[in-house]
mmCIF file of N, CA and C and ligand atoms in Angstrom:
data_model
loop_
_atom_site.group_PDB
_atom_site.id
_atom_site.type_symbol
_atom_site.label_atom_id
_atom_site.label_comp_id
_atom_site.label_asym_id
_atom_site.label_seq_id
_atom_site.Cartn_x
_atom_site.Cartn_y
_atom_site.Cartn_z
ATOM 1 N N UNK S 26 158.926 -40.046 139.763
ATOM 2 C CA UNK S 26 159.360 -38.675 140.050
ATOM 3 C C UNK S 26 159.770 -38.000 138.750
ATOM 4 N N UNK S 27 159.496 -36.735 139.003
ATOM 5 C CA UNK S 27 159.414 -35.862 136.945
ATOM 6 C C UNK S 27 161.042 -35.717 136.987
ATOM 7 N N UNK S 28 161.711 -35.316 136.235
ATOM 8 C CA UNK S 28 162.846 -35.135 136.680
ATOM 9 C C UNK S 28 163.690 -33.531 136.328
ATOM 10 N N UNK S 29 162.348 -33.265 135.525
ATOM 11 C CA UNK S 29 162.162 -31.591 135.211
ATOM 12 C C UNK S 29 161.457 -30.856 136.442
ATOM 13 N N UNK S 30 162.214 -29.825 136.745
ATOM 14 C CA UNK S 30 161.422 -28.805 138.337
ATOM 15 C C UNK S 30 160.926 -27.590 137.281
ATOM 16 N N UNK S 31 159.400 -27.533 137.486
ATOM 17 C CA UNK S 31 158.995 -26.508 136.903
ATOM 18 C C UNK S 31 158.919 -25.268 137.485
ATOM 19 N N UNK S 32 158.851 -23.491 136.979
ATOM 20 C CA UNK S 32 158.570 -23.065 137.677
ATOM 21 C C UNK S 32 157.105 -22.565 137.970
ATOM 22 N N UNK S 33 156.718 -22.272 139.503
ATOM 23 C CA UNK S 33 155.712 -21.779 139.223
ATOM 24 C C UNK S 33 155.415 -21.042 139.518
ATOM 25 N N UNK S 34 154.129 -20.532 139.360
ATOM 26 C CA UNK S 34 153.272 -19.625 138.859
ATOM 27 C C UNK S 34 153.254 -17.701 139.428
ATOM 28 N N UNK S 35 154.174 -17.256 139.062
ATOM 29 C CA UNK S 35 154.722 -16.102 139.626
ATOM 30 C C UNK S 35 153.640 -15.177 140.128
ATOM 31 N N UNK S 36 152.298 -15.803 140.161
ATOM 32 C CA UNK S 36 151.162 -14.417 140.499
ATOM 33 C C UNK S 36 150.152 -15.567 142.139
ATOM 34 N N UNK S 37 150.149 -16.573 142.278
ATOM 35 C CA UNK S 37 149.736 -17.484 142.559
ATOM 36 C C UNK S 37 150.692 -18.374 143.259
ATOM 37 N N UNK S 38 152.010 -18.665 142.760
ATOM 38 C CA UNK S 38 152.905 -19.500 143.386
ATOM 39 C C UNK S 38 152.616 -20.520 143.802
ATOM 40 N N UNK S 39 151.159 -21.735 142.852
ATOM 41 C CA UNK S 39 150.842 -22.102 143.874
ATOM 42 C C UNK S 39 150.734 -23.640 142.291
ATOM 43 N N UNK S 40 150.593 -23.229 141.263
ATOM 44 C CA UNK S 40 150.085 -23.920 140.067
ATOM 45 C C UNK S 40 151.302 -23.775 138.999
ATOM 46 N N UNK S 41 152.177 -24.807 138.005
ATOM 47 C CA UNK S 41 153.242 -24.703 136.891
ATOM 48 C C UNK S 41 152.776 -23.399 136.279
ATOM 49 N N UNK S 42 153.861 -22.994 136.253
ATOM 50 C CA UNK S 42 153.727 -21.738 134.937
ATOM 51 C C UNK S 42 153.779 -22.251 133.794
ATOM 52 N N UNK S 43 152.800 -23.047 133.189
ATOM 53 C CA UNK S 43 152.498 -23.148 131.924
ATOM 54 C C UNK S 43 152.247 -21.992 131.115
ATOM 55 N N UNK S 44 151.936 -21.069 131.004
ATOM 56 C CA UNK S 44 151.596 -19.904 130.348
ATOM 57 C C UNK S 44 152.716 -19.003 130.495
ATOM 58 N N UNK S 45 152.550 -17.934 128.896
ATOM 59 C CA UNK S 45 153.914 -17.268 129.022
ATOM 60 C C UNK S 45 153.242 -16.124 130.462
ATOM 61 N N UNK S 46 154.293 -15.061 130.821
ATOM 62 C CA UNK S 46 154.694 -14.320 131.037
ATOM 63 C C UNK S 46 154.851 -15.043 133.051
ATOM 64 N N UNK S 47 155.107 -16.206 132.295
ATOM 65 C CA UNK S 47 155.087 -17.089 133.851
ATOM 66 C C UNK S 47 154.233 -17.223 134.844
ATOM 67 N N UNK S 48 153.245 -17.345 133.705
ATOM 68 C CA UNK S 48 151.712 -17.179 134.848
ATOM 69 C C UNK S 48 151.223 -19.021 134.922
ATOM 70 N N UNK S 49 149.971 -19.102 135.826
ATOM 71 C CA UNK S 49 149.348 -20.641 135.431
ATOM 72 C C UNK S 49 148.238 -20.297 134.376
ATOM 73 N N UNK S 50 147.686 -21.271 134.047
ATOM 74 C CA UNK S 50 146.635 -21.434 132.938
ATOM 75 C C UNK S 50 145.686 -20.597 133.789
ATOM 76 N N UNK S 51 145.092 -20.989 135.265
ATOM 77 C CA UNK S 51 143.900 -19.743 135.554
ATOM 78 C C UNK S 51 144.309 -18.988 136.064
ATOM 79 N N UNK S 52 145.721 -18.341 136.107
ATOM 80 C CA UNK S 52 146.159 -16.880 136.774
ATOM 81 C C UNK S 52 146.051 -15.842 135.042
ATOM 82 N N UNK S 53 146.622 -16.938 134.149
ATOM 83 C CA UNK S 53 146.590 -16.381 132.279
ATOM 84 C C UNK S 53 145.406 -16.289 132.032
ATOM 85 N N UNK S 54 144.537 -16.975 132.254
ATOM 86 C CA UNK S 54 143.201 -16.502 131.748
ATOM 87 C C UNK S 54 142.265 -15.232 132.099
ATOM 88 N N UNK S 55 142.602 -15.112 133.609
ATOM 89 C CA UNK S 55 142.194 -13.888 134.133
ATOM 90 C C UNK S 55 142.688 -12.414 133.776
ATOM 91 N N UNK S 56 142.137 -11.750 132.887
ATOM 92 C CA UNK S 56 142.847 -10.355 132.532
ATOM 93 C C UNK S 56 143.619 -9.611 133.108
ATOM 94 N N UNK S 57 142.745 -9.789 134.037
ATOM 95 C CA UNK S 57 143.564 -8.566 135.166
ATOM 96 C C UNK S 57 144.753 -9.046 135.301
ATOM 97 N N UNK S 58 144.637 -10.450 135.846
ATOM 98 C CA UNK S 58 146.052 -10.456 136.461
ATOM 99 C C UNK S 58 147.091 -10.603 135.685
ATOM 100 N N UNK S 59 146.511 -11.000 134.107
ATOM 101 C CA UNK S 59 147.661 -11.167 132.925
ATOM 102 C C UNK S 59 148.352 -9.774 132.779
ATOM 103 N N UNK S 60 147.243 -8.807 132.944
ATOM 104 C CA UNK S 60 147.683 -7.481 132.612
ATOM 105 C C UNK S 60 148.751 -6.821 133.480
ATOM 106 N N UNK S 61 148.677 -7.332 134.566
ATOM 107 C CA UNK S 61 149.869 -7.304 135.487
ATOM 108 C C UNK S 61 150.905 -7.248 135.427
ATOM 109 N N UNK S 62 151.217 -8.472 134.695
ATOM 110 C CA UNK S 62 152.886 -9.140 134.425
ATOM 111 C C UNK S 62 152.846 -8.852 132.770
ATOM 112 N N UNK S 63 154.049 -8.297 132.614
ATOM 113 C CA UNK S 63 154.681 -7.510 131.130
ATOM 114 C C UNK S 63 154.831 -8.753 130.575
ATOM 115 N N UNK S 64 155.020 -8.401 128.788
ATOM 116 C CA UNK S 64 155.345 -9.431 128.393
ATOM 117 C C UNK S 64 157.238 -9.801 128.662
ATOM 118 N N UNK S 65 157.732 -11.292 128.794
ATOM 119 C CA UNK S 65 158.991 -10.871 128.813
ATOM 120 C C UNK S 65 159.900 -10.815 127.623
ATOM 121 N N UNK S 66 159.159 -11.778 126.231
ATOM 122 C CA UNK S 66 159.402 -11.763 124.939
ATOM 123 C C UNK S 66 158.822 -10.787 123.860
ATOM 124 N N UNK S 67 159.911 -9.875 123.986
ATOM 125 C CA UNK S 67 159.186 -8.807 122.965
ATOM 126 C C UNK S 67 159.592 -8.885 121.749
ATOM 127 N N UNK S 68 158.768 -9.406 120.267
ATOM 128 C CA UNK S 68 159.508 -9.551 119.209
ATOM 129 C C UNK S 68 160.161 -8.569 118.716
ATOM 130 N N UNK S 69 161.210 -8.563 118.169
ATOM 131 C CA UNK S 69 161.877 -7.427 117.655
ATOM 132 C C UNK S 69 161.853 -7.225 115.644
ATOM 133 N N UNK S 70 161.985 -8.928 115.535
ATOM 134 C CA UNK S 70 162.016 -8.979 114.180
ATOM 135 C C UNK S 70 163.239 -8.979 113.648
ATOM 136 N N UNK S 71 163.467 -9.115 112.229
ATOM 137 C CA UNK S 71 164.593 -9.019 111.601
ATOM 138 C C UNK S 71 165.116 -7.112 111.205
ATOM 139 N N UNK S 72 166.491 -6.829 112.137
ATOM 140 C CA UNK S 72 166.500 -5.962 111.704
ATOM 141 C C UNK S 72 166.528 -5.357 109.955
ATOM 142 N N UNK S 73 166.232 -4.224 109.838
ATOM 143 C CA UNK S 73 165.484 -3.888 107.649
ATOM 144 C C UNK S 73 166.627 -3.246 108.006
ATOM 145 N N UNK S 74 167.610 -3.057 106.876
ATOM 146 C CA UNK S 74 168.378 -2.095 107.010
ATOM 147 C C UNK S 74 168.330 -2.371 105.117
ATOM 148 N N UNK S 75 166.859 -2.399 104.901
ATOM 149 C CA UNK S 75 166.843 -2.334 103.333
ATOM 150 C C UNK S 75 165.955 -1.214 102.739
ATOM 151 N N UNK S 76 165.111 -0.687 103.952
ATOM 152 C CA UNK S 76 164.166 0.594 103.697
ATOM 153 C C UNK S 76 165.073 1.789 103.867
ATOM 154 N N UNK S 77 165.617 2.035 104.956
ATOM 155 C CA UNK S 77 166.094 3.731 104.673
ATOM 156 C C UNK S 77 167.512 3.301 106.012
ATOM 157 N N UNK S 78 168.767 2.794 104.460
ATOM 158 C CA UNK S 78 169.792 2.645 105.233
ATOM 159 C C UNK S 78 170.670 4.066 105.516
ATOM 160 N N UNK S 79 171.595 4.216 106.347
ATOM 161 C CA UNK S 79 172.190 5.339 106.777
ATOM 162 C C UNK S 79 172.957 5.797 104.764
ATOM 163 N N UNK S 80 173.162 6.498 104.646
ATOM 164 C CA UNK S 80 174.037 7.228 103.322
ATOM 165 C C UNK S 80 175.656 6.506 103.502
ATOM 166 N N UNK S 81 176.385 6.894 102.825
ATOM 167 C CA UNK S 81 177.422 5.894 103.233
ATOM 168 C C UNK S 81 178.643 7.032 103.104
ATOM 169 N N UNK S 82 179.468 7.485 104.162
ATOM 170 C CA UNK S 82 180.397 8.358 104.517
ATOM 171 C C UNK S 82 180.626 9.048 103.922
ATOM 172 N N UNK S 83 181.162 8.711 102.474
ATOM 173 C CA UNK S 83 181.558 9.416 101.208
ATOM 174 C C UNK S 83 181.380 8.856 99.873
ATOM 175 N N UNK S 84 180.869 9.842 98.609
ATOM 176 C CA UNK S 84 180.540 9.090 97.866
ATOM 177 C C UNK S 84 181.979 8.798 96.960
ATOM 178 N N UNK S 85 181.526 8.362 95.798
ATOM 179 C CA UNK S 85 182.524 7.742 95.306
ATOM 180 C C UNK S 85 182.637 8.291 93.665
ATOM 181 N N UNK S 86 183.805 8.349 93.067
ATOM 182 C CA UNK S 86 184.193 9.107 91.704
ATOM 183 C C UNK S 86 183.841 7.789 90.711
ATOM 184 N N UNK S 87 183.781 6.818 91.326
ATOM 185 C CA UNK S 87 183.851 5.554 90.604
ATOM 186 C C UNK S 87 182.951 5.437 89.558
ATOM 187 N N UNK S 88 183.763 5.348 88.265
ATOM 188 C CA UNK S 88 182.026 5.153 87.112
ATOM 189 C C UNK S 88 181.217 4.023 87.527
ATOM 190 N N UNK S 89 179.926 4.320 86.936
ATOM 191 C CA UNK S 89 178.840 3.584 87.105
ATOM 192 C C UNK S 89 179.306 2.285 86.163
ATOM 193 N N UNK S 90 178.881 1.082 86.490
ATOM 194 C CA UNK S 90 179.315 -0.008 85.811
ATOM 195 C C UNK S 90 180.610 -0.506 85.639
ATOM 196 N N UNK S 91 181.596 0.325 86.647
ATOM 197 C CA UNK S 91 182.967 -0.244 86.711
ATOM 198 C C UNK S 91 183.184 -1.042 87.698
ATOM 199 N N UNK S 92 183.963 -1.753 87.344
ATOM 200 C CA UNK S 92 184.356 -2.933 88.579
ATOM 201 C C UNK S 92 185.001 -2.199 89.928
ATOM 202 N N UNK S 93 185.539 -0.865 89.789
ATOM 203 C CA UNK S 93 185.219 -0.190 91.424
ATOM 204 C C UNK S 93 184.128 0.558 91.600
ATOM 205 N N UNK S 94 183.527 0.663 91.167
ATOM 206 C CA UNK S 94 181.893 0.910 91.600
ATOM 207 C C UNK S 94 181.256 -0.220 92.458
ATOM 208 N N UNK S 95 181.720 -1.449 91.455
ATOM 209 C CA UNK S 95 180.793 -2.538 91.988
ATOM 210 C C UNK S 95 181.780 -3.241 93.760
ATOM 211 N N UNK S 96 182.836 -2.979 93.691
ATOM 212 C CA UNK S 96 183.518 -3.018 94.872
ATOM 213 C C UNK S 96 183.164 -2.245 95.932
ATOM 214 N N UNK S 97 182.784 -1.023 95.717
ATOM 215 C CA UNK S 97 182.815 0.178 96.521
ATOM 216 C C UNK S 97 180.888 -0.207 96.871
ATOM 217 N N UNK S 98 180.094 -0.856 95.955
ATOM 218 C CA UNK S 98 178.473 -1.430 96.230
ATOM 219 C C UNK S 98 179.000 -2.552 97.457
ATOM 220 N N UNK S 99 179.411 -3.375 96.903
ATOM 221 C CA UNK S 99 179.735 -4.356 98.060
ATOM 222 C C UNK S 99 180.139 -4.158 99.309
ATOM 223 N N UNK S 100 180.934 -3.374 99.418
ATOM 224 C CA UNK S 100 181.570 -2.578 100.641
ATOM 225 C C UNK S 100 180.517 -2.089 101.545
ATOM 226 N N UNK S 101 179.484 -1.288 100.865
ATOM 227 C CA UNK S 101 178.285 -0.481 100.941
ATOM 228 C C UNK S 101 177.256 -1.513 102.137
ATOM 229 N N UNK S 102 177.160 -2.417 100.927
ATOM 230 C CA UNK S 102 175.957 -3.146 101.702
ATOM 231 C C UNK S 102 176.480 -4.226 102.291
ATOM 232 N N UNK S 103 177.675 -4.431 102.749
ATOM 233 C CA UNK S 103 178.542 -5.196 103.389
ATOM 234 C C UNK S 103 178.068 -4.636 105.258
ATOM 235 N N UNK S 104 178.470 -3.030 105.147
ATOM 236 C CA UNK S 104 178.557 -2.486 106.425
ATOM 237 C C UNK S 104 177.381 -1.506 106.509
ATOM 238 N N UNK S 105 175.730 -2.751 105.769
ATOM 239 C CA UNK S 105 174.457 -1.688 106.080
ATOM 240 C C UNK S 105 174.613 -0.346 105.504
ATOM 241 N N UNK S 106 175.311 -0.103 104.979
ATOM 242 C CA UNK S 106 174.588 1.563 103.895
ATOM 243 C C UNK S 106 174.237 1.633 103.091
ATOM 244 N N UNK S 107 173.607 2.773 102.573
ATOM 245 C CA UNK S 107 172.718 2.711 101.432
ATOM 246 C C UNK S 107 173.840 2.675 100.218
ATOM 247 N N UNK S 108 173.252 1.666 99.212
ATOM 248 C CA UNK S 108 174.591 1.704 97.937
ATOM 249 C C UNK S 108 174.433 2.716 97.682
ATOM 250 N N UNK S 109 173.587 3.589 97.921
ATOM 251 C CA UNK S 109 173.948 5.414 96.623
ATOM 252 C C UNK S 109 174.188 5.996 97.180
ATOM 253 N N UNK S 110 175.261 6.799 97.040
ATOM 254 C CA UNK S 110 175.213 8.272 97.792
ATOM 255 C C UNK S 110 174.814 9.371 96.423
ATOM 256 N N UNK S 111 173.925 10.483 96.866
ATOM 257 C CA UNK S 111 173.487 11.226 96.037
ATOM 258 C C UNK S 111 175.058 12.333 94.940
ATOM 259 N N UNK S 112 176.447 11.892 95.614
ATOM 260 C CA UNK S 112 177.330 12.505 95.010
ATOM 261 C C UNK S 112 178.159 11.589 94.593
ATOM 262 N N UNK S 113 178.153 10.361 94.081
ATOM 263 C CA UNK S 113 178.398 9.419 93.467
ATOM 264 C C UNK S 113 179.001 9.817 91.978
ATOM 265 N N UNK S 114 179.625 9.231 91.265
ATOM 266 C CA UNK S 114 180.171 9.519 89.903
ATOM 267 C C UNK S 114 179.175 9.790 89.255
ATOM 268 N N UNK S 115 179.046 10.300 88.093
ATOM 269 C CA UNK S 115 178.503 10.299 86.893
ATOM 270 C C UNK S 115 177.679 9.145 86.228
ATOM 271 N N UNK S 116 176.510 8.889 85.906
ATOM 272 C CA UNK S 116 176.459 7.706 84.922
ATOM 273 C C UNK S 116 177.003 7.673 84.131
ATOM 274 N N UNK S 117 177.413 6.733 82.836
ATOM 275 C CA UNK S 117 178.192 6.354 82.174
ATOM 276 C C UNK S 117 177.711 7.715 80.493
ATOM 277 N N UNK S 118 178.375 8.090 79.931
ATOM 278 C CA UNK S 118 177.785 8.297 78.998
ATOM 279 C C UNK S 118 177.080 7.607 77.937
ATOM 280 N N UNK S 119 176.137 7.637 77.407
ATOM 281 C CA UNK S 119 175.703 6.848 76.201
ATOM 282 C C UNK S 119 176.193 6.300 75.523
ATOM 283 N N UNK S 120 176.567 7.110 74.704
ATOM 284 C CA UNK S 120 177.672 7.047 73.863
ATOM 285 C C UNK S 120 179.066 6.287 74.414
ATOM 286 N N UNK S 121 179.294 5.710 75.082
ATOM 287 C CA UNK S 121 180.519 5.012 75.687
ATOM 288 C C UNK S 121 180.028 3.413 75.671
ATOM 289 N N UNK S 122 178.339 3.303 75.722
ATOM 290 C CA UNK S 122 178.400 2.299 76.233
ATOM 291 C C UNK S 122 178.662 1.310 75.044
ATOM 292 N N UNK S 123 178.372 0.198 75.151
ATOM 293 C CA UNK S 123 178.485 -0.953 74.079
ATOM 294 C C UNK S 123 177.635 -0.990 73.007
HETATM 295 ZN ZN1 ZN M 5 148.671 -18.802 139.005
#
């Protein structure tokens, strides 16, 4: 005796639902009747929140290359937003740098 109860065949009721959308192998093979029953696994994927993340509330005075800049980045892509906001500090001047 199996000790697994399979289910079956939701179009047929009559053969294991081996096949997805809980069909049997010759209820799945037949188009029509596959076309019937939806799929019930719809991939979704990994949500991207790396192409076009939301802007991020407010930007920030923080110079570029300061250690609260780089806090205020982390924060950013901590809670999915885009690290830039278009009103962000200043880049650094040239002349300042090293
Ligand atoms: Zn069947």
């Amino acid at each position: 005796m199996q000790g697994k109860v399979r289910a079956l065949c939701q179009h047929c009721h009559k053969c294991p639902a081996g096949r997805p959308r809980g069909l049997c192998w010759g209820c799945y093979r037949n188009l029509e009747i596959r076309n019937r029953y939806p799929r019930r696994f719809v991939p979704k994927g990994i949500p991207d929140r790396f192409c076009n993340p939301p802007l991020p509330p407010y930007p920030t005075r923080a110079p570029a290359g300061s250690r609260e800049k780089l806090a205020v980045l982390c924060i950013r892509a901590m809670l999915g937003y885009n690290l830039w906001h278009p009103d962000d500090g200043p880049p650094p001047d040239p002349s300042e740098l090293p």
